[in-house]
Coordinates of C-alpha atoms in Angstrom, one line a residue:
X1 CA -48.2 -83.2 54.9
X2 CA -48.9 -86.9 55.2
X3 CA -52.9 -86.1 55.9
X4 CA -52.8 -84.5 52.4
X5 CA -51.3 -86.7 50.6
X6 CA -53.8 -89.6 52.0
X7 CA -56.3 -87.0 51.0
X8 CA -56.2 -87.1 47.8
X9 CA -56.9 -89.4 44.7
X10 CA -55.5 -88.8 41.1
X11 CA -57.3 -89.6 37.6
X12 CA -55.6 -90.1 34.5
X13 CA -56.7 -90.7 31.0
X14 CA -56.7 -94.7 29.3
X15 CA -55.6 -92.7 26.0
X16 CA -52.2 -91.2 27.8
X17 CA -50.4 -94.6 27.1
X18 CA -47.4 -93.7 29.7
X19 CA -48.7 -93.1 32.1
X20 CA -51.2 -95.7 32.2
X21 CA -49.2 -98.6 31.7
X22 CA -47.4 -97.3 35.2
X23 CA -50.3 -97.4 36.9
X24 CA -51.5 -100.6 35.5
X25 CA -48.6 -102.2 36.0
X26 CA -48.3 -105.9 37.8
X27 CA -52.1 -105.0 39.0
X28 CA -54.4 -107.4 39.8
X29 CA -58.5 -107.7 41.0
X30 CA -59.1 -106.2 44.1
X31 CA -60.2 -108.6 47.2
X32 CA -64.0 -106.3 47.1
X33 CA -64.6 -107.3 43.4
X34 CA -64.5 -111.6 45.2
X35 CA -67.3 -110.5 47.5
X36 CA -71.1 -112.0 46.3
X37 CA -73.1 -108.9 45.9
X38 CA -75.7 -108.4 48.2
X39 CA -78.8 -109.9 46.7
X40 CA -82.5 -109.5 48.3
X41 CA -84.0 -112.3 49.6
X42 CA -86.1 -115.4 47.4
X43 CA -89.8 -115.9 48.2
X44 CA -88.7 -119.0 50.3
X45 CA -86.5 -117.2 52.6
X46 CA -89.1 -114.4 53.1
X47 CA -91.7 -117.0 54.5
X48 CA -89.4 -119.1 56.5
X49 CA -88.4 -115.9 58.0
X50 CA -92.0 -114.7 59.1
X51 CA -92.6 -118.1 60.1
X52 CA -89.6 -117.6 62.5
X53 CA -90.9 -114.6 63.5
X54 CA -92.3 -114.5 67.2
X55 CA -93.1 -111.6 69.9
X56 CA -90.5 -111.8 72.8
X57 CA -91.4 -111.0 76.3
X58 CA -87.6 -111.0 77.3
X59 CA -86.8 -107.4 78.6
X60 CA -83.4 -106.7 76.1
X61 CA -82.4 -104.4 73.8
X62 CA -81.4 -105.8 70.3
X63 CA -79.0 -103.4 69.0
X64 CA -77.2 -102.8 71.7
X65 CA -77.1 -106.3 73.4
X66 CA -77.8 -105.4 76.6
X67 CA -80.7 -107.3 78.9
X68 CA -83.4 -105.4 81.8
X69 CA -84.4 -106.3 84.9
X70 CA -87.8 -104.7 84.4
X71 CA -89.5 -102.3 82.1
X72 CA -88.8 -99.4 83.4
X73 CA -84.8 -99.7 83.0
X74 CA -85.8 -100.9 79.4
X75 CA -87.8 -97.4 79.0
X76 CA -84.9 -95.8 80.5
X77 CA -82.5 -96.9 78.2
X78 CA -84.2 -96.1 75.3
X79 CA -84.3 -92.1 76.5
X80 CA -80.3 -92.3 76.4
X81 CA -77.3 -91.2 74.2
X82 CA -75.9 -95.1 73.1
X83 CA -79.1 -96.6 72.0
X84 CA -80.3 -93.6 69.6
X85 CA -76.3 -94.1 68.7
X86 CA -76.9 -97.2 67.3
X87 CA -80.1 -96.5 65.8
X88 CA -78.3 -94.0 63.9
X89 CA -75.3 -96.6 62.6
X90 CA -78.5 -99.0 62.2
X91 CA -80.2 -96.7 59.7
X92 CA -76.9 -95.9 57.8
X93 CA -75.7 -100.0 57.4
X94 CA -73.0 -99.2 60.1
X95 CA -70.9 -101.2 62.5
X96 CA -73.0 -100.8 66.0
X97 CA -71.2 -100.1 69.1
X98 CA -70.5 -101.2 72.6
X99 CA -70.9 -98.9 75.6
X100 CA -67.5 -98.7 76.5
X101 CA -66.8 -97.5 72.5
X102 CA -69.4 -94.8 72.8
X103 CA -68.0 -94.0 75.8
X104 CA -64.5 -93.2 73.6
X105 CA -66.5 -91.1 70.9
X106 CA -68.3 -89.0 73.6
X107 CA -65.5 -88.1 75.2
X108 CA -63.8 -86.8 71.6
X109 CA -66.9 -85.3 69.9
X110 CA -69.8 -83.3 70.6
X111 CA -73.0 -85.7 71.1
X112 CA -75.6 -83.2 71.2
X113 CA -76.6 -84.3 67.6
X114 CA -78.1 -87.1 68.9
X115 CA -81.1 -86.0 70.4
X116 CA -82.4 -84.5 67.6
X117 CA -80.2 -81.0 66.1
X118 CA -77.8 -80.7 63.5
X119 CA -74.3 -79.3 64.1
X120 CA -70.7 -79.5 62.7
X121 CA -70.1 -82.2 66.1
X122 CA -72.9 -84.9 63.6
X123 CA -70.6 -84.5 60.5
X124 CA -67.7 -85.2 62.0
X125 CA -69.3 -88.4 64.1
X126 CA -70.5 -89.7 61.4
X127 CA -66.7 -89.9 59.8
X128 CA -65.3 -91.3 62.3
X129 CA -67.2 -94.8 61.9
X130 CA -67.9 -94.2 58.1
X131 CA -65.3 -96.3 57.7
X132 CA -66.5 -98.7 60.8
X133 CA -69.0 -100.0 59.4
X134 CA -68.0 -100.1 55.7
X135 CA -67.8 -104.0 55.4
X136 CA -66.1 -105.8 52.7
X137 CA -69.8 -106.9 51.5
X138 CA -71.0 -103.2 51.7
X139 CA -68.0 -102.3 49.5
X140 CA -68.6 -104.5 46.7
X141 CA -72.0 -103.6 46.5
X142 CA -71.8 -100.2 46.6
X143 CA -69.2 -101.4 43.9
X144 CA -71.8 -103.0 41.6
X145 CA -74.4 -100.3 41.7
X146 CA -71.6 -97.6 40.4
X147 CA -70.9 -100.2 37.2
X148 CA -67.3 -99.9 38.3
X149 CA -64.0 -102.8 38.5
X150 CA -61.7 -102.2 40.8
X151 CA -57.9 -103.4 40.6
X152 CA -54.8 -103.3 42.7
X153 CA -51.2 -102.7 42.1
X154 CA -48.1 -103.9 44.3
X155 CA -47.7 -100.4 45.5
X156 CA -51.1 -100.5 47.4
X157 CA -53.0 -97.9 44.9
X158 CA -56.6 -98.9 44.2
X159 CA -57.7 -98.0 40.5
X160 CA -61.1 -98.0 39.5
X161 CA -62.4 -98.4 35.4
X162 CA -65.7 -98.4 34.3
X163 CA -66.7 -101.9 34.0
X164 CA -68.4 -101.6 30.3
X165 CA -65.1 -100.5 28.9
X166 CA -63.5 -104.6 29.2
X167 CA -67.2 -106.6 28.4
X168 CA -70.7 -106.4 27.6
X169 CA -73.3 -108.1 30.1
X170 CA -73.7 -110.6 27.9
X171 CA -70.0 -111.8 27.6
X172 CA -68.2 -111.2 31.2
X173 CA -64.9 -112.9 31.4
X174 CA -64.2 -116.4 33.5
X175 CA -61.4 -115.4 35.5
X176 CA -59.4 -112.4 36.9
X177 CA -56.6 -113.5 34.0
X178 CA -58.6 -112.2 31.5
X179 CA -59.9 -109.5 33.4
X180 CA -56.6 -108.1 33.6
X181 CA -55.5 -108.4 29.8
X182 CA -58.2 -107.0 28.9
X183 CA -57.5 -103.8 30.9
X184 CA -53.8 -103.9 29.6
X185 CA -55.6 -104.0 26.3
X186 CA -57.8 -100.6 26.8
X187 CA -54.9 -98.1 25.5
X188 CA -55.1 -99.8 21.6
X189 CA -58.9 -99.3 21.7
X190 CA -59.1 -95.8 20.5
X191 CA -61.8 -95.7 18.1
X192 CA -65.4 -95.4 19.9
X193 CA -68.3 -94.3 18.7
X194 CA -71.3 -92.6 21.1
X195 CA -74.5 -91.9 20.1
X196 CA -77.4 -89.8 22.4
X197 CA -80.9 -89.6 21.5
X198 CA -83.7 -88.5 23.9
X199 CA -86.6 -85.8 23.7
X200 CA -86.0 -85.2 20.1
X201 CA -82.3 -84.4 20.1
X202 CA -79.8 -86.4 18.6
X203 CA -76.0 -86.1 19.1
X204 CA -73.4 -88.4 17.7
X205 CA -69.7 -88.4 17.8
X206 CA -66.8 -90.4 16.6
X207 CA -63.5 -90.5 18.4
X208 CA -59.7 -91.2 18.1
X209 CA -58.2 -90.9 21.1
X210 CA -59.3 -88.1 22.4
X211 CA -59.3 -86.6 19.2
X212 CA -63.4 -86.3 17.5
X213 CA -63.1 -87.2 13.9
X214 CA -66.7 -86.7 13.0
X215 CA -69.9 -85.4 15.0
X216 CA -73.2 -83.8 14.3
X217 CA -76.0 -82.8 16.4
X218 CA -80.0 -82.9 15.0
X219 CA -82.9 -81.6 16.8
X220 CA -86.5 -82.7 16.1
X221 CA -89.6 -81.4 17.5
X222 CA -91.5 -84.4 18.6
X223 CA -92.1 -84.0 22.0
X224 CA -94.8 -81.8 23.5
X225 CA -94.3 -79.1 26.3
X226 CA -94.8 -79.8 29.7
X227 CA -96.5 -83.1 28.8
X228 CA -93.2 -85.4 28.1
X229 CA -93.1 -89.0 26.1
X230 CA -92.9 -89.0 22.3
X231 CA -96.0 -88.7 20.0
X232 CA -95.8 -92.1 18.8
X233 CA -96.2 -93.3 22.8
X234 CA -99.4 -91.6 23.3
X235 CA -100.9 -92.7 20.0
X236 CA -99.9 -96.3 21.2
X237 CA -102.1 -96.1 24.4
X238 CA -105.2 -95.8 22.1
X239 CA -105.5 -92.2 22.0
X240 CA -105.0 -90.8 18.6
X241 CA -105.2 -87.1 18.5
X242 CA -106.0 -84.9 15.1
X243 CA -104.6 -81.5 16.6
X244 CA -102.0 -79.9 14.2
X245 CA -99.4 -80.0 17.0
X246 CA -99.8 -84.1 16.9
X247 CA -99.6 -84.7 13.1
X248 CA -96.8 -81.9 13.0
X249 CA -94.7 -84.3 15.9
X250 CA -95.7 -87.7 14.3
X251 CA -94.3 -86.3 11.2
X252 CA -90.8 -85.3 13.0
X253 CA -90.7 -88.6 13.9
X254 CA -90.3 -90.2 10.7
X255 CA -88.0 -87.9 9.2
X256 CA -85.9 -87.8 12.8
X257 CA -85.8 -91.7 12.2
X258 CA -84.7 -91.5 8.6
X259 CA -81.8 -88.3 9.7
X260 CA -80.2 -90.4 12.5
X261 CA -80.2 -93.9 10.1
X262 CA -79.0 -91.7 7.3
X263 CA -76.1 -90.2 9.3
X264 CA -75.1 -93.2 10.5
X265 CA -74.7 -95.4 6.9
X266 CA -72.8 -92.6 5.8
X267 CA -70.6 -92.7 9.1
X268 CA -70.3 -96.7 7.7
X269 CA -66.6 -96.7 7.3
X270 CA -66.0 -94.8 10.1
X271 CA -68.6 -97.0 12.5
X272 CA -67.2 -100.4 11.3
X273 CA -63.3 -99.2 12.2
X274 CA -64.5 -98.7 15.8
X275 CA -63.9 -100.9 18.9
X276 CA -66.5 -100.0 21.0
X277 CA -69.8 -98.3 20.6
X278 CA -71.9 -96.7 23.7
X279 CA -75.3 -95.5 22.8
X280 CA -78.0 -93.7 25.6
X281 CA -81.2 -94.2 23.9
X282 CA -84.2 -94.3 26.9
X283 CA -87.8 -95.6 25.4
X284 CA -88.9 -98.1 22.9
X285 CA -88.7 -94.8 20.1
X286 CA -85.5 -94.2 20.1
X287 CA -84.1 -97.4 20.8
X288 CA -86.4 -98.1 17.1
X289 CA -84.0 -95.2 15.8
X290 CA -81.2 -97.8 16.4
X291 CA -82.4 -101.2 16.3
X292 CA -85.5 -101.1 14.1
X293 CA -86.4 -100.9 10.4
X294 CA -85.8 -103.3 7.6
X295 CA -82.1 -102.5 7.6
X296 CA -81.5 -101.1 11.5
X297 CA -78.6 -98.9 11.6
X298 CA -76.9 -100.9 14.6
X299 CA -77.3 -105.0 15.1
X300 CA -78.0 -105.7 18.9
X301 CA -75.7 -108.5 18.7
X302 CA -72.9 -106.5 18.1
X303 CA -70.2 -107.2 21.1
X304 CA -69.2 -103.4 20.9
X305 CA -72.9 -102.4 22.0
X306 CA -72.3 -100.8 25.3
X307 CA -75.0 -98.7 27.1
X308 CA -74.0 -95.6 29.0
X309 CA -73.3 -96.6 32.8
X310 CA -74.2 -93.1 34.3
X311 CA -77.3 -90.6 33.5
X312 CA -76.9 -88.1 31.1
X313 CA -77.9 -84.6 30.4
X314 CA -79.3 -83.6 27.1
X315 CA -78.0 -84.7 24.1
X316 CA -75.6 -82.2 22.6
X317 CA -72.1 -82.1 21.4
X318 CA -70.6 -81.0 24.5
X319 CA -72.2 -83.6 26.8
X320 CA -71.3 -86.1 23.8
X321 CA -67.4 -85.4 24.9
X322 CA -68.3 -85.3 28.6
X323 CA -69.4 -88.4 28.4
X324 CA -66.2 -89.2 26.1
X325 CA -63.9 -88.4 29.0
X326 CA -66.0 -89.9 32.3
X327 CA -65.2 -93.3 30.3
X328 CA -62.0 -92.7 29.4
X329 CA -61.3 -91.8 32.7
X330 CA -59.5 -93.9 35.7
X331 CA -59.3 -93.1 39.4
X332 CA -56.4 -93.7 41.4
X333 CA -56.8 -93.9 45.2
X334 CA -53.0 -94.0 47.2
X335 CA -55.3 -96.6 50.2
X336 CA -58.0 -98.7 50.4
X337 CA -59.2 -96.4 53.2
X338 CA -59.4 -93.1 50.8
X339 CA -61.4 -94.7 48.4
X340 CA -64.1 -96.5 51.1
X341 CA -64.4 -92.8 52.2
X342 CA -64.6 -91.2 48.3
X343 CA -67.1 -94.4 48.0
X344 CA -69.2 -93.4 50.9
X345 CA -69.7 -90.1 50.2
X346 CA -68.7 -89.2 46.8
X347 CA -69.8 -85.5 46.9
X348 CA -67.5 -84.2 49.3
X349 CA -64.9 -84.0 47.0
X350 CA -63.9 -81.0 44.6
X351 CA -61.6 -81.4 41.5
X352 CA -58.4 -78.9 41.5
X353 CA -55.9 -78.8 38.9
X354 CA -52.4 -78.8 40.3
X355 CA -48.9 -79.0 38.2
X356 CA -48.7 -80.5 35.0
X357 CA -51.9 -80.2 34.1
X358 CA -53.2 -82.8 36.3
X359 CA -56.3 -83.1 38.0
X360 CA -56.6 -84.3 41.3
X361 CA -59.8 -84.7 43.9
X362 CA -59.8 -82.8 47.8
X363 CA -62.3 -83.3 50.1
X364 CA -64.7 -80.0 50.3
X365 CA -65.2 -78.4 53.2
X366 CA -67.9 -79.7 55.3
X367 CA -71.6 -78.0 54.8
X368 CA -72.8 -77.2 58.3
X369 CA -76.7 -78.2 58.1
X370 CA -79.2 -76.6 60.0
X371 CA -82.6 -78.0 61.9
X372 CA -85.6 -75.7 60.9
X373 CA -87.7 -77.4 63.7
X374 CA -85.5 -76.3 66.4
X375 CA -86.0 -73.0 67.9
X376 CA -83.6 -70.2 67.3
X377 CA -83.6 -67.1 69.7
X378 CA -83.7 -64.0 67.3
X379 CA -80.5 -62.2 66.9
X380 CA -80.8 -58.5 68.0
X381 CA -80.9 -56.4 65.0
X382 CA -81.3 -52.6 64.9
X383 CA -84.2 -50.9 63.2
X384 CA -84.3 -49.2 60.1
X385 CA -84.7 -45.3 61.0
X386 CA -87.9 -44.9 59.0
X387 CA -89.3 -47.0 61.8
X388 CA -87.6 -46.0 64.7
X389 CA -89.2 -42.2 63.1
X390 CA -92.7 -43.3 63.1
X391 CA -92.6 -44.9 66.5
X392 CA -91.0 -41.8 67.9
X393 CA -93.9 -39.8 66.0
X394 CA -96.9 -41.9 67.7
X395 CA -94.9 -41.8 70.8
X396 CA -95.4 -37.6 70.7
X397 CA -98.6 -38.1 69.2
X398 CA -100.4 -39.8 72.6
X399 CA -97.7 -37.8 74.8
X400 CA -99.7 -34.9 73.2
X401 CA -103.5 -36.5 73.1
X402 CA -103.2 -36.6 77.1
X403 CA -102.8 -32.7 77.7
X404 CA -106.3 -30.7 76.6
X405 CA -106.0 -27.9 74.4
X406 CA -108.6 -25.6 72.3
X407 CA -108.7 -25.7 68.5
X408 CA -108.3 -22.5 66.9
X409 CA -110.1 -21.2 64.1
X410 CA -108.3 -19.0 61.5
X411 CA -109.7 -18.2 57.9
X412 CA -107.1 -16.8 55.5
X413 CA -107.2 -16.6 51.7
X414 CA -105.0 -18.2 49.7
X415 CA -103.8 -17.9 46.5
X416 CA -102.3 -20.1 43.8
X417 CA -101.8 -18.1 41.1
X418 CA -97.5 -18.7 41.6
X419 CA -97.8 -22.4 41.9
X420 CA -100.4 -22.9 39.0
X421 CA -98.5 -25.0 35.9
X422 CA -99.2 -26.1 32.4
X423 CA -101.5 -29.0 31.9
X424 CA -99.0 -31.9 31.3
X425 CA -98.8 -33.2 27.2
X426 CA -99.6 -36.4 27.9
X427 CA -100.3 -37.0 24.0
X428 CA -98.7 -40.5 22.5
X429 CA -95.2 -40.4 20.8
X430 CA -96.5 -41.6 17.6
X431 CA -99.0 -39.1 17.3
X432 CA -96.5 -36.4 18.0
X433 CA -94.9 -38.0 15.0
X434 CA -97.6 -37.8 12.4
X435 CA -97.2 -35.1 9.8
X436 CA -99.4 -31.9 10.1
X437 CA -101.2 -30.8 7.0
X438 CA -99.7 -28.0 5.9
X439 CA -102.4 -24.8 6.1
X440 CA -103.7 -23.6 2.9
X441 CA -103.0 -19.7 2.0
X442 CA -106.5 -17.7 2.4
X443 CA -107.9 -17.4 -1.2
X444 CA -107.8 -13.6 -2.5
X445 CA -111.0 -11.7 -2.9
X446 CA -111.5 -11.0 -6.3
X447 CA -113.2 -7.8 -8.1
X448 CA -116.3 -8.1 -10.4
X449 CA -114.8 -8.1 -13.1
X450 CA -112.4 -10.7 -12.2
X451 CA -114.6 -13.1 -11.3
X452 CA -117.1 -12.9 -14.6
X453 CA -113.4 -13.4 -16.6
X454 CA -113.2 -16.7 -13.9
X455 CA -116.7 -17.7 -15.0
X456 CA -116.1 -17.3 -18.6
X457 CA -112.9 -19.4 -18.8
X458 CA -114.2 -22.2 -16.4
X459 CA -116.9 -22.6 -18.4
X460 CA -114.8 -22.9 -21.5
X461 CA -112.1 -25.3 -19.8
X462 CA -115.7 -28.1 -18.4
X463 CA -116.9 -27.6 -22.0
X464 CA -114.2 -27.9 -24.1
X465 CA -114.6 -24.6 -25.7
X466 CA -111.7 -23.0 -27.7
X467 CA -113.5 -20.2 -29.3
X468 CA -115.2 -19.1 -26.5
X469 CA -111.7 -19.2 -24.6
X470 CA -110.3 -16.8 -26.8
X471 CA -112.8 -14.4 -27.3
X472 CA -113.2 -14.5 -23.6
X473 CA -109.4 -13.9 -23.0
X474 CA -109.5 -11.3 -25.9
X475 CA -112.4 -9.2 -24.4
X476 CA -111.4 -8.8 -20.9
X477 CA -107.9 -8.6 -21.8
X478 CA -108.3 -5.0 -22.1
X479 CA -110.5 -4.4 -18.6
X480 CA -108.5 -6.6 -16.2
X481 CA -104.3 -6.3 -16.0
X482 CA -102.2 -9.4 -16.1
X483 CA -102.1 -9.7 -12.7
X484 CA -105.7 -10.1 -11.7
X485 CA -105.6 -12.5 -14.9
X486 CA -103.1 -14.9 -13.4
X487 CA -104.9 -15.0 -9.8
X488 CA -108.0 -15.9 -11.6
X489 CA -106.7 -18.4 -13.3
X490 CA -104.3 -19.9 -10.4
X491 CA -107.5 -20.1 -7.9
X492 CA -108.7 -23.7 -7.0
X493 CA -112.1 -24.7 -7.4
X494 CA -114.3 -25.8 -4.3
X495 CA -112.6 -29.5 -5.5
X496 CA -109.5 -28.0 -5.0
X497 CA -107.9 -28.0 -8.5
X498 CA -107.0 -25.1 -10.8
X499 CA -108.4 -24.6 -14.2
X500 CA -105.2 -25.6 -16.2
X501 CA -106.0 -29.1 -13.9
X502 CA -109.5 -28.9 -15.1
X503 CA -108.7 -28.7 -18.5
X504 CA -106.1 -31.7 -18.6
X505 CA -109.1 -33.7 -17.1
X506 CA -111.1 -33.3 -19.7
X507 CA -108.5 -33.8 -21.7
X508 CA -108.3 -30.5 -23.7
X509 CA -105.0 -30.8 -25.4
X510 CA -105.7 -27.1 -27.2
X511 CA -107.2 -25.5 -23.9
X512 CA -104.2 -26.6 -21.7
X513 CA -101.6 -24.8 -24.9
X514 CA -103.5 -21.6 -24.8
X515 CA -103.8 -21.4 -20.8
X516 CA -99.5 -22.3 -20.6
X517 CA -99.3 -19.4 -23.4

């Protein structure tokens, strides 16, 4: 039980006041934050140093501090175990090792990962003298690069704040006094405001606690695909393009800069109530959006002006309160030791929720790497029984080719009359679904008789004709019965129209009333 509780690291929220205080409580500025950061060397230093530098002819080893008789022991020593040890801890800033302390480790661990493969035995080496060779120095910064303050309380805990929360760059407090009431202020500072804006996107959000009183999220097409960088970057490298795509994109830009400075005069009230305002704006564009104009929307003298201290994913609502609650977040480590190994290596550890609602950090179990140059021996797998078939079948087949035998010659008819099938309707769907002309009925054959009446009154429809209508209705009236009248009168002409539609054509008001009579 004690290894788990030395395990694990709890995080609490600035905004739960309670619980806060408790942990801030009589705290003060850990020894690593008193360490000078590790800064790389001035021009000076670097040509004093190659001055210095000379080729020795002594036969000794300088990272294990150990001398030769000749250079064959020196060869020799280079082959073993303890000097590619302390290569190793050389490469990963470590604390190097005597003989007699590798001596120690070999005997507890596994050293075949030294020459060369990975195993579980590597992993666990390499935890063992994590801590080893984490100096003080090392700690600190490790601690700068992570924009992080560390404090410590009279119970021993280590608690860790994002540094941008207590001061700007430009304003960074004299002494650990202020340092501290500034951290015992952080509860009171509820009102934030953060602000993304990258590849066209813009997401804004402003807070209470961890409550969001107003947000909105804008989207702008201004970049192009799979090229990157804004419009108004290219043009400034001298090449103007006059594609529609470009003078679409530098259009977006204007009205994306007037949206964001719009939204964020109306949010006036809301922005001048607020204690602390983080912005991620990458590239001289959108920092413009911000900072640039005849009336900017933001003054970059502001002391609330603080930049996000971690990269970001796009900019939407939902990474707007991810973002929200990473800063409002501190870590609490129980040891100095669990957080130089959470410092270390940072993603070994997986967040589980336990009682209460509260979150706490376990170390994951360890990934066991493998070495693709090394040879593996293949394991012994069966085959799949369609192959295990054919090699069986070519087997029988050469078993077979080595006896002679005689080919035979048979003829026999054959016939496929049973197995013959329809010719598959391979016509489209959507001529299937086109509507068949429905099949006109066969025209009847008409008598003599019947046809010089048809003649008669088609001529008298064309023409216009009403006496010659009647008289021709009048005379055959008593040859023809009214049977053979109405077919001759109901069949189309070669046009396809009937002679009541003929005479509505020519519009034959008095034809069309005697022929409906």
């Amino acid at each position: 039980m004690a290894s788990e509780t030395k395990s694990v690291n709890i995080t609490c929220s600035i905004f739960d006041e309670e619980k806060f205080n408790n942990v801030i409580r009589d705290i003060q500025v850990s020894q690593y934050m008193n360490m000078k950061q590790i800064l790389p060397p001035t021009n000076e230093e670097v040509n004093q140093l190659i001055q210095e530098l000379n080729v020795s002819d002594r036969l000794f080893c300088s990272f294990c501090n150990v001398s030769f008789p000749d250079q064959v022991c020196q060869r020799r020593h280079y082959k073993e175990d303890w000097h590619r040890y302390n290569l190793k801890q050389h490469l990963a800033n470590r604390k190097l090792v005597s003989e007699e302390r590798f001596c120690q480790i070999a005997e507890n661990d596994d050293m075949s990962s030294i020459s060369g493969s990975e195993s579980d035995s590597e992993t666990d080496l390499s935890s063992v003298t994590e801590m080893e060779g984490l100096t003080d120095e090392r700690v600190s910064h490790l601690l700068a690069r992570r924009a992080k303050i560390l404090f410590e309380n009279q119970e021993g805990h280590m608690v860790s704040l994002y540094q941008c929360l207590l001061h700007n760059k430009k304003s960074e407090p004299t002494s650990e006094h202020q340092l501290v009431s500034l951290t015992k202020q952080l509860p009171a500072m509820k009102n934030w405001l953060i602000i993304m804006l990258g590849g066209g996107h813009m997401a804004a959000a402003v807070f209470n606690g961890p409550e969001v009183v107003r947000h909105k999220t804008f989207h702008s097409y201004t970049v192009r695909a799979k090229q990157g960088g804004s419009q108004s970057g290219r043009d400034n490298t001298g090449k103007h393009a006059k594609s529609a795509g470009a003078s679409l994109r530098r259009y977006n830009e204007q009205t994306l800069t007037q949206h964001v400075q719009d939204i964020l005069s109306a949010w006036a009230p809301e922005v001048a109530a607020c204690q602390l305002i983080f912005y991620r704006a990458v590239g001289p564009f959108n920092r413009s959006m911000l900072f640039g104009g005849k009336s900017p929307p933001l003054n970059k003298g502001d002391p609330r002006l603080r930049t996000v201290p971690f990269p970001t994913r796009r900019a939407t609502f939902s990474e707007v309160q991810r973002v929200h609650g990473l800063l409002a977040t501190a870590t609490v480590y129980e040891s100095s030791d669990l957080f130089k190994s959470c410092l270390v290596s940072p993603r070994r550890w997986r967040k589980e929720e336990g009682e209460g609602g509260t979150s706490t950090e376990k170390p994951a179990s360890p990934r066991r790497s493998i070495d693709r140059a090394k040879p593996r021996p293949s394991p012994d797998r069966a085959l799949p029984d369609i192959v295990c078939a054919l090699a069986a079948l070519e087997t029988s087949d050469s078993e077979s080719d080595e006896e002679p035998h005689s080919m035979l010659h048979n003829s026999q008819e054959i016939s496929f009359n049973n197995s013959l099938k329809e010719y598959e309707d391979t016509v489209p769907k959507k001529v299937k679904r086109r509507k068949k002309k429905k099949e006109q009925p066969p025209e009847k054959e008409l008598s003599a008789e019947v046809r010089s009446f048809r003649r008669k009154v088609a001529t008298a429809c064309e023409s216009g004709d009403k006496t010659l209508l009647v008289l021709s209705l009048q005379q055959e009236g008593s040859v023809i019965d009214d049977k053979e009248r109405t077919d001759a009168l109901n069949q189309q002409t070669p046009d396809g129209v009937t002679l009541l539609q003929l005479a509505a054509q020519n519009s034959s008001k008095d034809i069309v009333w005697i022929l409906l009579e």
